[in-house]
Short mmCIF file of C-alpha atoms in Angstrom, two decimals:
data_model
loop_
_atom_site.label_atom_id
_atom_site.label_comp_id
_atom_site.label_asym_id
_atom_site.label_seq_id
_atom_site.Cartn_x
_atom_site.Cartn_y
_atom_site.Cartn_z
CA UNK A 1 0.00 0.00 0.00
CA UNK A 2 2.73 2.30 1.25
CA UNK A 3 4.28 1.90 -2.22
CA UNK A 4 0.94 2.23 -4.10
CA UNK A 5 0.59 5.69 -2.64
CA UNK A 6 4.59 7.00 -3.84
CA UNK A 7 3.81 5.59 -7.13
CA UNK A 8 0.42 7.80 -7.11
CA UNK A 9 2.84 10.94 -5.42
CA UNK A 10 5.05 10.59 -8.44
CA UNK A 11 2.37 10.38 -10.92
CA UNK A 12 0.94 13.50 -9.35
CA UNK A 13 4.31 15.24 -9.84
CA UNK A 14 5.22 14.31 -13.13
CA UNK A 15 1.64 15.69 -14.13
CA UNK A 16 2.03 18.52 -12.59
CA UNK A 17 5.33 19.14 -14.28
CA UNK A 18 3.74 18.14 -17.52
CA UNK A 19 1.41 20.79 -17.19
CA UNK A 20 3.51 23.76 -15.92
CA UNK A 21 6.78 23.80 -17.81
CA UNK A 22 5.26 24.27 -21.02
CA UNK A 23 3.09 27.60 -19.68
CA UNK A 24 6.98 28.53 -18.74
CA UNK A 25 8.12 28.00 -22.48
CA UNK A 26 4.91 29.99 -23.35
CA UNK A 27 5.89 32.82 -21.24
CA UNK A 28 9.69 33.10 -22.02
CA UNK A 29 9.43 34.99 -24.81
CA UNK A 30 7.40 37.98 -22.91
CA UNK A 31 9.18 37.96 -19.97
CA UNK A 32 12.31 38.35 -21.59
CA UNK A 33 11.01 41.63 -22.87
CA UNK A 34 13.03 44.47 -21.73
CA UNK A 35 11.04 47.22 -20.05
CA UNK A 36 12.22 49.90 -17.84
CA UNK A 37 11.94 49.65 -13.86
CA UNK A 38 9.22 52.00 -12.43
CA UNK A 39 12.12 53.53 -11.48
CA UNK A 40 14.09 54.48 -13.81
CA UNK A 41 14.92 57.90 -15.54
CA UNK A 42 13.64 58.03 -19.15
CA UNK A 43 14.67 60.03 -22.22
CA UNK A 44 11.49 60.82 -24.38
CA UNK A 45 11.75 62.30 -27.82
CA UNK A 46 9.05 63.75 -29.37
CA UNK A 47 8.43 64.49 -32.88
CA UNK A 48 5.70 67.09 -32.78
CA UNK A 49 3.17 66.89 -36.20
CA UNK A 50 3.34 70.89 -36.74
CA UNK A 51 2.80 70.24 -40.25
CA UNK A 52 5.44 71.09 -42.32
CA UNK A 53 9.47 70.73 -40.56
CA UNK A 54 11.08 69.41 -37.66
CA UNK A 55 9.64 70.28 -34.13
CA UNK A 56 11.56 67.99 -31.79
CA UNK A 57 10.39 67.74 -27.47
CA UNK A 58 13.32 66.10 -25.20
CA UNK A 59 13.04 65.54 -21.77
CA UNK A 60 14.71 63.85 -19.34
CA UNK A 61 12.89 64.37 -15.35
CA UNK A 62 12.75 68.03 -15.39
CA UNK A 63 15.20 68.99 -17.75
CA UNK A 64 13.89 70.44 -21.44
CA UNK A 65 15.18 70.73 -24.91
CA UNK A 66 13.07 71.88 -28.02
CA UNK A 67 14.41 71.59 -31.18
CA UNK A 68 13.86 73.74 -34.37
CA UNK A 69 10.06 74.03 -33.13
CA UNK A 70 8.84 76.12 -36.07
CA UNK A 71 5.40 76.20 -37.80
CA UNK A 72 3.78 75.15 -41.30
CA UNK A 73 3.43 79.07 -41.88
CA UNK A 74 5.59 80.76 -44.93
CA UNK A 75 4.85 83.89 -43.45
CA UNK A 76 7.32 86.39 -42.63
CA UNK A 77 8.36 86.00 -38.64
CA UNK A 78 7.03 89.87 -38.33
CA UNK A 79 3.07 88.10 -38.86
CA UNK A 80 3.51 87.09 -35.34
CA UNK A 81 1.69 83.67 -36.86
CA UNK A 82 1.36 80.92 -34.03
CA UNK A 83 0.99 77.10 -34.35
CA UNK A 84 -1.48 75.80 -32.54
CA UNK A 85 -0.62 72.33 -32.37
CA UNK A 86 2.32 72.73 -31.53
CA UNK A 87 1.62 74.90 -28.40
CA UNK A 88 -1.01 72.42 -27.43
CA UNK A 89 1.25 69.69 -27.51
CA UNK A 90 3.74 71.43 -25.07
CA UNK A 91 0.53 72.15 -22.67
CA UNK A 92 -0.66 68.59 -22.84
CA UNK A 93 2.89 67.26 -22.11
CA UNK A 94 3.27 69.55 -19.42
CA UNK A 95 5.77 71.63 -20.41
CA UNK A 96 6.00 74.66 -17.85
CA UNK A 97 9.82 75.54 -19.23
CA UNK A 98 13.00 75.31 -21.29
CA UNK A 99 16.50 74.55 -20.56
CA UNK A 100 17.80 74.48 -23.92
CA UNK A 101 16.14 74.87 -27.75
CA UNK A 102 18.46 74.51 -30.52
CA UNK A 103 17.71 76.30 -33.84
CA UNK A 104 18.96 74.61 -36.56
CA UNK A 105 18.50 77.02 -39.30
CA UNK A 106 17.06 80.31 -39.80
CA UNK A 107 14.06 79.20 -41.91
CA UNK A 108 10.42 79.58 -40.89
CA UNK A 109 9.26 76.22 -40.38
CA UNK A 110 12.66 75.58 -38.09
CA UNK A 111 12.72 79.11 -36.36
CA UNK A 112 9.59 80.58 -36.17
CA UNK A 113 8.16 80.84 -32.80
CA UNK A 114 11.24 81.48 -30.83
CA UNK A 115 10.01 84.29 -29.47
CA UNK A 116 6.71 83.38 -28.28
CA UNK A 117 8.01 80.04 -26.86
CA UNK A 118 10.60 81.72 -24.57
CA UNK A 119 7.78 84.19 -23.54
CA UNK A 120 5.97 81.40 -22.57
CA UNK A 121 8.72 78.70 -21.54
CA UNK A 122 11.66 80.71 -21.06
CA UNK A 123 13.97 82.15 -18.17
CA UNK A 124 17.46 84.25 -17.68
CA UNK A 125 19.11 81.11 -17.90
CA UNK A 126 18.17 79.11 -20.83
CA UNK A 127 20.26 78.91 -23.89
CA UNK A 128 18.89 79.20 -27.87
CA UNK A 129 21.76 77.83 -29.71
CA UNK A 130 22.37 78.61 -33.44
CA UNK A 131 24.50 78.46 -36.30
CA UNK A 132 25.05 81.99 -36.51
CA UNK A 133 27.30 84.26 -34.32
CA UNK A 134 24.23 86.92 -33.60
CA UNK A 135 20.52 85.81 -33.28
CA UNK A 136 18.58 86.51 -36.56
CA UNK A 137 17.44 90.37 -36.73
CA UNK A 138 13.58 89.01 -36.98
CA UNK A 139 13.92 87.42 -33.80
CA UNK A 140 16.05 89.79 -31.69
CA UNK A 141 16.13 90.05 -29.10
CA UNK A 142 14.88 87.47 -27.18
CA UNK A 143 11.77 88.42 -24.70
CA UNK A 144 14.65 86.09 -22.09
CA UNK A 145 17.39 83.90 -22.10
CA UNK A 146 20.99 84.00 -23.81
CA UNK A 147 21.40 83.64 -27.65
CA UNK A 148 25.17 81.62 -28.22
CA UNK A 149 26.53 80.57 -31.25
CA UNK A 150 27.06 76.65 -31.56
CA UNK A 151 29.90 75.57 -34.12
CA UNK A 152 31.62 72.50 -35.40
CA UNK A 153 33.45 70.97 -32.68
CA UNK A 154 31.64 72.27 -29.62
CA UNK A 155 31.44 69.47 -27.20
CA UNK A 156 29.25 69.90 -23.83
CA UNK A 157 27.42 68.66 -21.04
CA UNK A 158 23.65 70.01 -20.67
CA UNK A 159 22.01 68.58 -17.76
CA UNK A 160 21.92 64.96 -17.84
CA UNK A 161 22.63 64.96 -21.74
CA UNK A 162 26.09 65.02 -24.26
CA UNK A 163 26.14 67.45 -26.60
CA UNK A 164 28.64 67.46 -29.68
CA UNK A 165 28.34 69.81 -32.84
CA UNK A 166 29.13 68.02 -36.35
CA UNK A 167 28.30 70.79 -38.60
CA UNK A 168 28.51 72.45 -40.45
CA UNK A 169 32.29 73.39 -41.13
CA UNK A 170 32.82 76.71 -39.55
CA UNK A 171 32.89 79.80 -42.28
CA UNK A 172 32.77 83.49 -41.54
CA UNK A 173 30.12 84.10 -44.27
CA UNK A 174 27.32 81.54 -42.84
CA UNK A 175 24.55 83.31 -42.59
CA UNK A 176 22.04 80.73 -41.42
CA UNK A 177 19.29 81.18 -44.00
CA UNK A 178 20.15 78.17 -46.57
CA UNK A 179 19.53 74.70 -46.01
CA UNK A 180 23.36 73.99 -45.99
CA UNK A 181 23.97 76.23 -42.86
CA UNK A 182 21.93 73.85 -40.53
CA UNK A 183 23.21 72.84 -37.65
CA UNK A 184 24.38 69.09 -37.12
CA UNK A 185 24.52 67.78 -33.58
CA UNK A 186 24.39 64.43 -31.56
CA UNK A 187 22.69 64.18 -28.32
CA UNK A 188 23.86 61.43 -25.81
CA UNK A 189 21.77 59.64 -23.39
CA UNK A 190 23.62 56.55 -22.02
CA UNK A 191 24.37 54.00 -24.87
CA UNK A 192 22.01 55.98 -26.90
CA UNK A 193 22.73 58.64 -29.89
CA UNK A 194 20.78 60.36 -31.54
CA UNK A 195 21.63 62.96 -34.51
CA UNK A 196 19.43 65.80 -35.65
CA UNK A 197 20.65 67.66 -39.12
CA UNK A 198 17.70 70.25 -39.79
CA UNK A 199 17.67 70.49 -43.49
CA UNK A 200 21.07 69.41 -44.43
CA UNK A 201 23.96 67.13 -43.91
CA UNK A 202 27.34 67.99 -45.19
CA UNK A 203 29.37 65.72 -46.73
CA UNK A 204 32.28 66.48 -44.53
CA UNK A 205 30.28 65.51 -41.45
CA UNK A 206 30.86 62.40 -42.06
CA UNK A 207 34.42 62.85 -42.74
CA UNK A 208 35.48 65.03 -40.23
CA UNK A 209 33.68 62.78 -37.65
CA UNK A 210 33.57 58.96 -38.84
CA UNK A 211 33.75 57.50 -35.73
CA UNK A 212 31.03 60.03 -33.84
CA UNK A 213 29.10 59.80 -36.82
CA UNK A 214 28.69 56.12 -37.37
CA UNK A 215 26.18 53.51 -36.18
CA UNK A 216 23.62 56.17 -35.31
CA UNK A 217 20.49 54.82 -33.22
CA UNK A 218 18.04 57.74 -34.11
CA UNK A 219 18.57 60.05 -36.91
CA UNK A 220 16.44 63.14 -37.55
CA UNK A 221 16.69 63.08 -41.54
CA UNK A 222 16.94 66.18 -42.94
CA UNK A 223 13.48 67.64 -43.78
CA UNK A 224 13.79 67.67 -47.98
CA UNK A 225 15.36 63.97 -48.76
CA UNK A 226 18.10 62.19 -49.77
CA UNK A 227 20.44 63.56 -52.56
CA UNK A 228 21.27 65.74 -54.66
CA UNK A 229 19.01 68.45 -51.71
CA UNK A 230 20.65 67.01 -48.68
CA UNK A 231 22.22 63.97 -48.35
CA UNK A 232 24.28 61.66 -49.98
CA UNK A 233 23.75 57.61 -49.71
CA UNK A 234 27.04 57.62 -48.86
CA UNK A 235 26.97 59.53 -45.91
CA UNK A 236 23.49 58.09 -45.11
CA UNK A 237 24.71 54.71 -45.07
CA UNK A 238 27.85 55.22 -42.94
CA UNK A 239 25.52 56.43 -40.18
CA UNK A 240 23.42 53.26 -40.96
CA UNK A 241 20.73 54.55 -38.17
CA UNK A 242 18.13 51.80 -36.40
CA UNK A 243 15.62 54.31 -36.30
CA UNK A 244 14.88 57.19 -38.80
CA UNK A 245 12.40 60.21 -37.83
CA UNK A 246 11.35 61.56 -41.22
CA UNK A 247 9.99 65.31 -41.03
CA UNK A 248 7.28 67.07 -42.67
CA UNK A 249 4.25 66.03 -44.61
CA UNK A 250 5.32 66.66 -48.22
CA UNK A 251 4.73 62.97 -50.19
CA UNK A 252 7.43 63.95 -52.57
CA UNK A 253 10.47 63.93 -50.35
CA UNK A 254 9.13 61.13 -48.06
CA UNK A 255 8.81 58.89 -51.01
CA UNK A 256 12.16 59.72 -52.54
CA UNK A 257 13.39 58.79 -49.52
CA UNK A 258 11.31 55.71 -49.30
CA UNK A 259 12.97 54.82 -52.83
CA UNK A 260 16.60 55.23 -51.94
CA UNK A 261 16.56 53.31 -48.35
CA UNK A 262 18.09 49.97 -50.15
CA UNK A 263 20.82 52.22 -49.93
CA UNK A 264 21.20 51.78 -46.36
CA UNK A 265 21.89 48.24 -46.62
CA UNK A 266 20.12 47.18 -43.44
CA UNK A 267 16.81 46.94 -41.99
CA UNK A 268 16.00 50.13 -40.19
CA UNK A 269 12.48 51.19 -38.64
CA UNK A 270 11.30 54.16 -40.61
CA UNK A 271 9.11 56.74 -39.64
CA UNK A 272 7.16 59.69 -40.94
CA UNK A 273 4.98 62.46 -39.71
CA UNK A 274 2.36 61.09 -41.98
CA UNK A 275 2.30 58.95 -38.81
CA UNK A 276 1.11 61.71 -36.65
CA UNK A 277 3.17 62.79 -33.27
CA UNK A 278 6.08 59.82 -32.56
CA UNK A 279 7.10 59.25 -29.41
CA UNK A 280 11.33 57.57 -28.65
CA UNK A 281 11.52 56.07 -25.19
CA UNK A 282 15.11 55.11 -23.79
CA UNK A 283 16.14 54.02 -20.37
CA UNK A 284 19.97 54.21 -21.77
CA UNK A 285 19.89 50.62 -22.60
CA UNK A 286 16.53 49.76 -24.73
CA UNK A 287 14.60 52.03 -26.89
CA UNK A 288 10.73 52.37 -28.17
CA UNK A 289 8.84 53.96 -30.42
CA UNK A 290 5.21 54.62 -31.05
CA UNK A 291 3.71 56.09 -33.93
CA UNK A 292 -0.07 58.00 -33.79
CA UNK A 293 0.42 59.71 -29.98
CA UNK A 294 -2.03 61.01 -28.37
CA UNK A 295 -1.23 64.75 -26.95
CA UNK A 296 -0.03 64.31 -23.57
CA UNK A 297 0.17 60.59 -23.42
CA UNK A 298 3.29 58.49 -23.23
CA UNK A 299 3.10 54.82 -24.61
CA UNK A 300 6.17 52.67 -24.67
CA UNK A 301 5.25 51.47 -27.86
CA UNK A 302 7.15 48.53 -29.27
CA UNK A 303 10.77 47.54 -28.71
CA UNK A 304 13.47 48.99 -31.02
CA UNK A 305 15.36 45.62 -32.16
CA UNK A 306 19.26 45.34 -31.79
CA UNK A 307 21.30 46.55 -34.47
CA UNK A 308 22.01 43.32 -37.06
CA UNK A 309 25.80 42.52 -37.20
CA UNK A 310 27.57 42.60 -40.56
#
């Protein structure tokens, strides 16, 4: 009897076994799904659907970046014409200041608003960087804040973030009103880089900085397409980006783009503000991205995958 009853306890466990190690396989797969501790300290990159160029929202806790948060207006600056969305994007996020904004280029859809936004955001001590030694006569002088002139080469610490210029090459007559003076710069955030070019990319970017320059994991790509505007495939596929944020909402560009990403050689995530707001999460280590957001909501989205080896 007594060994009736072990045979029956080792039936019982061998069922049991049966029955739970394959839930375990099941579950492998989502469990071994990165996401970041309730804890942690998040870098979120916003590209903001203002209808026309960039408009780029980073924060990281408290500290705030905007980058060339213009508007879909041609209008001269003096029209004093405000974008909406945009502005109700910053109040749905939250946004009650800026540390930094970074003006790529003196063009309308990059620049305009400046004003306004450190009106409403501003204070004595943040910084509007641009590619120009003086602050555009349309937009001086600032209501607050200090105007400085960011140049190829200028390396810094800003808050919790890396700074390094790329571009463009430094040249006494750059005035900042072509798509060739636009600034070039990579942000840091723990493993994480991410590149914004405004409307151009130099060739010697790429050249002067191969090693900063390659293996990108979010590009900003310039607002008018690949080449002959502002880009080569060269220098496109030497920064072989995982993720690229394409700007504006003008079919032509986007699909030229869309036409010359074989180019890259790799699989990269692509996407386009014919997606609506985007959304980059990283935690340093792992990054998302959503497409579609929702004003003043923060999905994770999906996982970014690893970069395929050669």
């Amino acid at each position: 009897m007594r060994l009736f009853h072990k045979l029956i306890s080792w039936i019982l466990v061998l069922v049991l076994a049966a029955a739970v190690l394959p839930a375990s396989a099941e579950q492998s797969p989502d469990t071994a799904v990165p996401s970041p501790s309730p804890d942690s300290t998040l870098l979120r990159l916003h590209q903001i659907d203002i209808g026309c160029g960039d408009a780029y929202l980073l924060t990281v806790g408290d500290y705030t970046v905007l980058v060339d948060c213009g508007t879909d207006s041609t209008l001269p600056i003096a029209q004093h014409v405000h974008n909406y969305p945009l502005f109700d994007y910053l109040e749905a996020v939250g946004i009650d200041h800026v540390d930094l904004y970074f003006v790529t280029h003196w063009h309308n859809d990059h620049c305009y608003n400046v004003d306004t936004l450190m009106e409403l955001y501003g204070r004595e001590d943040t910084v509007v960087y641009g590619s120009t030694p003086e602050l555009y006569a349309e937009l001086a002088p600032l209501p607050t804040g200090i105007y400085r002139h960011l140049i190829d080469g200028d390396h810094f610490t800003a808050g919790p973030l890396d700074i390094l210029c790329v571009g463009p090459v430094f040249r006494d007559n750059l005035v900042g009103t072509f798509n060739h003076d636009s600034l070039n710069f990579i942000v840091t955030w723990g493993n994480h880089r991410f590149l914004f070019t405004g409307d151009f990319v130099e060739r010697t970017v790429c050249k002067n900085w191969p090693e900063e320059t390659a293996d990108i994991d979010v590009l900003s790509f310039p607002h008018h397409g690949l080449e002959p505007m502002t880009m080569t495939k060269e220098c496109f596929r030497h920064m072989d980006p995982r993720l690229v944020l394409i700007p504006g909402r003008q079919a032509g560009p986007v699909k030229s783009f869309a036409f010359h990403t074989a180019y890259a050689g790799k699989d990269a995530v692509y996407l386009s503000m014919k997606d609506g707001n985007l959304l980059v999460t990283s935690d340093g280590t792992n990054l998302w991205y959503a497409a579609n957001v929702v004003p003043g909501e923060l999905p994770l989205g999906e996982l970014l995958p690893p970069r395929t080896e050669d």
